[in-house]
């Protein structure tokens, strides 16, 4: 499927948004070493800040496509109803939602290298 057929592309974190949730996630991951990792978070963020490579990547996509980057607690109902595992990348067509990259695929992505792997996986899926 070509990306032009997608009305919208959603990148969905396996974490909740909002300042308190982001602080809680950061403490659990970096100070308490809890295993509640979000591989998309690792690709898009350093320990504190959004990676410039991620911002550039998303801005490139936004030049030609409608892109949303969301946390679990920000997801539209139509996506929640599909019971996707997170993190994931979802493409919305006129009639359906299509999982472009599933949570299992994200498990194999590295941190910095994950940006390259993410680009390759999107390209394989016509994005």
PDB file of C-alpha atoms in Angstrom, residues 1-126:
ATOM      1  CA  UNK A   1       0.000   0.000   0.000  1.00  0.00           C
ATOM      2  CA  UNK A   2       1.351   3.433  -0.950  1.00  0.00           C
ATOM      3  CA  UNK A   3       1.407   6.173   1.675  1.00  0.00           C
ATOM      4  CA  UNK A   4      -0.697   8.443  -0.525  1.00  0.00           C
ATOM      5  CA  UNK A   5      -3.569   6.077   0.234  1.00  0.00           C
ATOM      6  CA  UNK A   6      -3.286   6.853   3.956  1.00  0.00           C
ATOM      7  CA  UNK A   7      -5.392   9.783   5.152  1.00  0.00           C
ATOM      8  CA  UNK A   8      -3.371   9.871   8.343  1.00  0.00           C
ATOM      9  CA  UNK A   9      -0.412   8.092   9.927  1.00  0.00           C
ATOM     10  CA  UNK A  10      -0.335   7.618  13.697  1.00  0.00           C
ATOM     11  CA  UNK A  11       2.840   6.959  15.694  1.00  0.00           C
ATOM     12  CA  UNK A  12       1.681   5.689  19.089  1.00  0.00           C
ATOM     13  CA  UNK A  13       3.864   5.498  22.194  1.00  0.00           C
ATOM     14  CA  UNK A  14       3.517   2.766  24.810  1.00  0.00           C
ATOM     15  CA  UNK A  15       3.345   5.473  27.467  1.00  0.00           C
ATOM     16  CA  UNK A  16       0.808   8.000  28.715  1.00  0.00           C
ATOM     17  CA  UNK A  17       1.139  11.688  27.904  1.00  0.00           C
ATOM     18  CA  UNK A  18       0.975  14.675  30.194  1.00  0.00           C
ATOM     19  CA  UNK A  19       3.672  16.147  32.387  1.00  0.00           C
ATOM     20  CA  UNK A  20       3.018  13.983  35.465  1.00  0.00           C
ATOM     21  CA  UNK A  21       2.834  10.776  33.410  1.00  0.00           C
ATOM     22  CA  UNK A  22       6.037  11.650  31.567  1.00  0.00           C
ATOM     23  CA  UNK A  23       7.861  12.353  34.844  1.00  0.00           C
ATOM     24  CA  UNK A  24       6.558   9.068  36.293  1.00  0.00           C
ATOM     25  CA  UNK A  25       7.706   7.166  33.181  1.00  0.00           C
ATOM     26  CA  UNK A  26      11.147   8.809  33.300  1.00  0.00           C
ATOM     27  CA  UNK A  27      11.620   7.964  37.009  1.00  0.00           C
ATOM     28  CA  UNK A  28      10.471   4.360  36.541  1.00  0.00           C
ATOM     29  CA  UNK A  29      12.741   3.839  33.543  1.00  0.00           C
ATOM     30  CA  UNK A  30      15.856   5.795  34.509  1.00  0.00           C
ATOM     31  CA  UNK A  31      15.973   5.784  38.295  1.00  0.00           C
ATOM     32  CA  UNK A  32      14.058   2.684  39.358  1.00  0.00           C
ATOM     33  CA  UNK A  33      15.084   0.625  36.290  1.00  0.00           C
ATOM     34  CA  UNK A  34      11.589  -0.795  35.897  1.00  0.00           C
ATOM     35  CA  UNK A  35      11.014  -2.714  32.672  1.00  0.00           C
ATOM     36  CA  UNK A  36       8.141  -0.612  31.361  1.00  0.00           C
ATOM     37  CA  UNK A  37      10.031   0.471  28.280  1.00  0.00           C
ATOM     38  CA  UNK A  38       8.555   2.027  25.186  1.00  0.00           C
ATOM     39  CA  UNK A  39      10.766   1.337  22.185  1.00  0.00           C
ATOM     40  CA  UNK A  40       9.315   4.285  20.266  1.00  0.00           C
ATOM     41  CA  UNK A  41      10.173   6.512  23.244  1.00  0.00           C
ATOM     42  CA  UNK A  42      13.753   5.225  23.066  1.00  0.00           C
ATOM     43  CA  UNK A  43      13.925   6.082  19.365  1.00  0.00           C
ATOM     44  CA  UNK A  44      12.385   9.538  19.699  1.00  0.00           C
ATOM     45  CA  UNK A  45      13.884  10.701  23.014  1.00  0.00           C
ATOM     46  CA  UNK A  46      17.220  10.790  24.765  1.00  0.00           C
ATOM     47  CA  UNK A  47      17.096  10.539  28.566  1.00  0.00           C
ATOM     48  CA  UNK A  48      15.571  13.995  28.767  1.00  0.00           C
ATOM     49  CA  UNK A  49      14.940  15.605  25.399  1.00  0.00           C
ATOM     50  CA  UNK A  50      13.374  14.784  22.056  1.00  0.00           C
ATOM     51  CA  UNK A  51      16.086  13.742  19.609  1.00  0.00           C
ATOM     52  CA  UNK A  52      16.620  16.237  16.792  1.00  0.00           C
ATOM     53  CA  UNK A  53      16.706  13.319  14.324  1.00  0.00           C
ATOM     54  CA  UNK A  54      13.190  12.357  15.402  1.00  0.00           C
ATOM     55  CA  UNK A  55      11.863  15.895  14.987  1.00  0.00           C
ATOM     56  CA  UNK A  56      13.428  16.090  11.525  1.00  0.00           C
ATOM     57  CA  UNK A  57      11.974  12.704  10.566  1.00  0.00           C
ATOM     58  CA  UNK A  58       8.444  13.666  11.646  1.00  0.00           C
ATOM     59  CA  UNK A  59       8.716  17.093  10.008  1.00  0.00           C
ATOM     60  CA  UNK A  60       9.810  15.432   6.746  1.00  0.00           C
ATOM     61  CA  UNK A  61       6.757  13.150   6.838  1.00  0.00           C
ATOM     62  CA  UNK A  62       4.469  16.090   7.650  1.00  0.00           C
ATOM     63  CA  UNK A  63       5.534  17.887   4.472  1.00  0.00           C
ATOM     64  CA  UNK A  64       3.565  15.367   2.432  1.00  0.00           C
ATOM     65  CA  UNK A  65       1.326  13.533   4.914  1.00  0.00           C
ATOM     66  CA  UNK A  66      -1.007  14.033   7.855  1.00  0.00           C
ATOM     67  CA  UNK A  67       0.980  12.638  10.812  1.00  0.00           C
ATOM     68  CA  UNK A  68       0.083  12.438  14.489  1.00  0.00           C
ATOM     69  CA  UNK A  69       2.365  11.306  17.304  1.00  0.00           C
ATOM     70  CA  UNK A  70       0.243  10.197  20.261  1.00  0.00           C
ATOM     71  CA  UNK A  71       0.517   8.675  23.714  1.00  0.00           C
ATOM     72  CA  UNK A  72      -1.747   5.795  24.835  1.00  0.00           C
ATOM     73  CA  UNK A  73      -4.091   8.149  26.685  1.00  0.00           C
ATOM     74  CA  UNK A  74      -4.509  10.358  23.590  1.00  0.00           C
ATOM     75  CA  UNK A  75      -5.585   7.687  21.108  1.00  0.00           C
ATOM     76  CA  UNK A  76      -8.867   8.101  19.190  1.00  0.00           C
ATOM     77  CA  UNK A  77     -11.571   5.560  20.029  1.00  0.00           C
ATOM     78  CA  UNK A  78     -11.481   4.070  16.523  1.00  0.00           C
ATOM     79  CA  UNK A  79      -7.865   2.956  17.155  1.00  0.00           C
ATOM     80  CA  UNK A  80      -8.507   1.775  20.727  1.00  0.00           C
ATOM     81  CA  UNK A  81     -11.311  -0.455  19.469  1.00  0.00           C
ATOM     82  CA  UNK A  82      -8.809  -2.385  17.313  1.00  0.00           C
ATOM     83  CA  UNK A  83      -6.796  -3.499  20.380  1.00  0.00           C
ATOM     84  CA  UNK A  84      -3.364  -2.887  18.849  1.00  0.00           C
ATOM     85  CA  UNK A  85      -0.289  -3.479  20.976  1.00  0.00           C
ATOM     86  CA  UNK A  86       1.849  -0.409  21.608  1.00  0.00           C
ATOM     87  CA  UNK A  87       4.102   1.103  20.425  1.00  0.00           C
ATOM     88  CA  UNK A  88       2.934   0.916  16.837  1.00  0.00           C
ATOM     89  CA  UNK A  89       2.450   2.872  13.640  1.00  0.00           C
ATOM     90  CA  UNK A  90      -1.071   2.895  12.204  1.00  0.00           C
ATOM     91  CA  UNK A  91      -2.164   4.082   8.775  1.00  0.00           C
ATOM     92  CA  UNK A  92      -5.718   5.295   8.291  1.00  0.00           C
ATOM     93  CA  UNK A  93      -7.313   4.815   4.867  1.00  0.00           C
ATOM     94  CA  UNK A  94     -10.762   5.928   3.747  1.00  0.00           C
ATOM     95  CA  UNK A  95     -12.268   2.690   5.084  1.00  0.00           C
ATOM     96  CA  UNK A  96      -9.915   1.094   7.567  1.00  0.00           C
ATOM     97  CA  UNK A  97      -6.985   1.258   9.952  1.00  0.00           C
ATOM     98  CA  UNK A  98      -3.870  -0.694   8.990  1.00  0.00           C
ATOM     99  CA  UNK A  99      -1.063  -1.595  11.345  1.00  0.00           C
ATOM    100  CA  UNK A 100       2.076  -0.548   9.448  1.00  0.00           C
ATOM    101  CA  UNK A 101       4.524  -1.423  12.231  1.00  0.00           C
ATOM    102  CA  UNK A 102       3.421  -3.539  15.189  1.00  0.00           C
ATOM    103  CA  UNK A 103       4.781  -3.651  18.728  1.00  0.00           C
ATOM    104  CA  UNK A 104       6.721  -6.861  18.050  1.00  0.00           C
ATOM    105  CA  UNK A 105       8.629  -5.178  15.227  1.00  0.00           C
ATOM    106  CA  UNK A 106       9.612  -2.357  17.584  1.00  0.00           C
ATOM    107  CA  UNK A 107      11.237  -4.889  19.945  1.00  0.00           C
ATOM    108  CA  UNK A 108      14.048  -5.402  17.445  1.00  0.00           C
ATOM    109  CA  UNK A 109      14.775  -1.706  17.002  1.00  0.00           C
ATOM    110  CA  UNK A 110      17.778  -0.185  18.757  1.00  0.00           C
ATOM    111  CA  UNK A 111      17.794   3.303  20.262  1.00  0.00           C
ATOM    112  CA  UNK A 112      19.726   5.526  17.879  1.00  0.00           C
ATOM    113  CA  UNK A 113      19.757   2.872  15.158  1.00  0.00           C
ATOM    114  CA  UNK A 114      16.000   2.599  15.571  1.00  0.00           C
ATOM    115  CA  UNK A 115      15.468   5.687  13.441  1.00  0.00           C
ATOM    116  CA  UNK A 116      17.112   3.967  10.472  1.00  0.00           C
ATOM    117  CA  UNK A 117      15.207   0.742  11.146  1.00  0.00           C
ATOM    118  CA  UNK A 118      11.956   2.673  11.476  1.00  0.00           C
ATOM    119  CA  UNK A 119      12.549   4.417   8.136  1.00  0.00           C
ATOM    120  CA  UNK A 120      13.346   1.077   6.467  1.00  0.00           C
ATOM    121  CA  UNK A 121      10.243  -0.604   7.888  1.00  0.00           C
ATOM    122  CA  UNK A 122       8.039   2.292   6.776  1.00  0.00           C
ATOM    123  CA  UNK A 123       9.604   2.180   3.317  1.00  0.00           C
ATOM    124  CA  UNK A 124       8.945  -1.581   3.080  1.00  0.00           C
ATOM    125  CA  UNK A 125       5.291  -0.814   3.791  1.00  0.00           C
ATOM    126  CA  UNK A 126       5.025   1.860   1.130  1.00  0.00           C
TER     127      UNK A 126
END
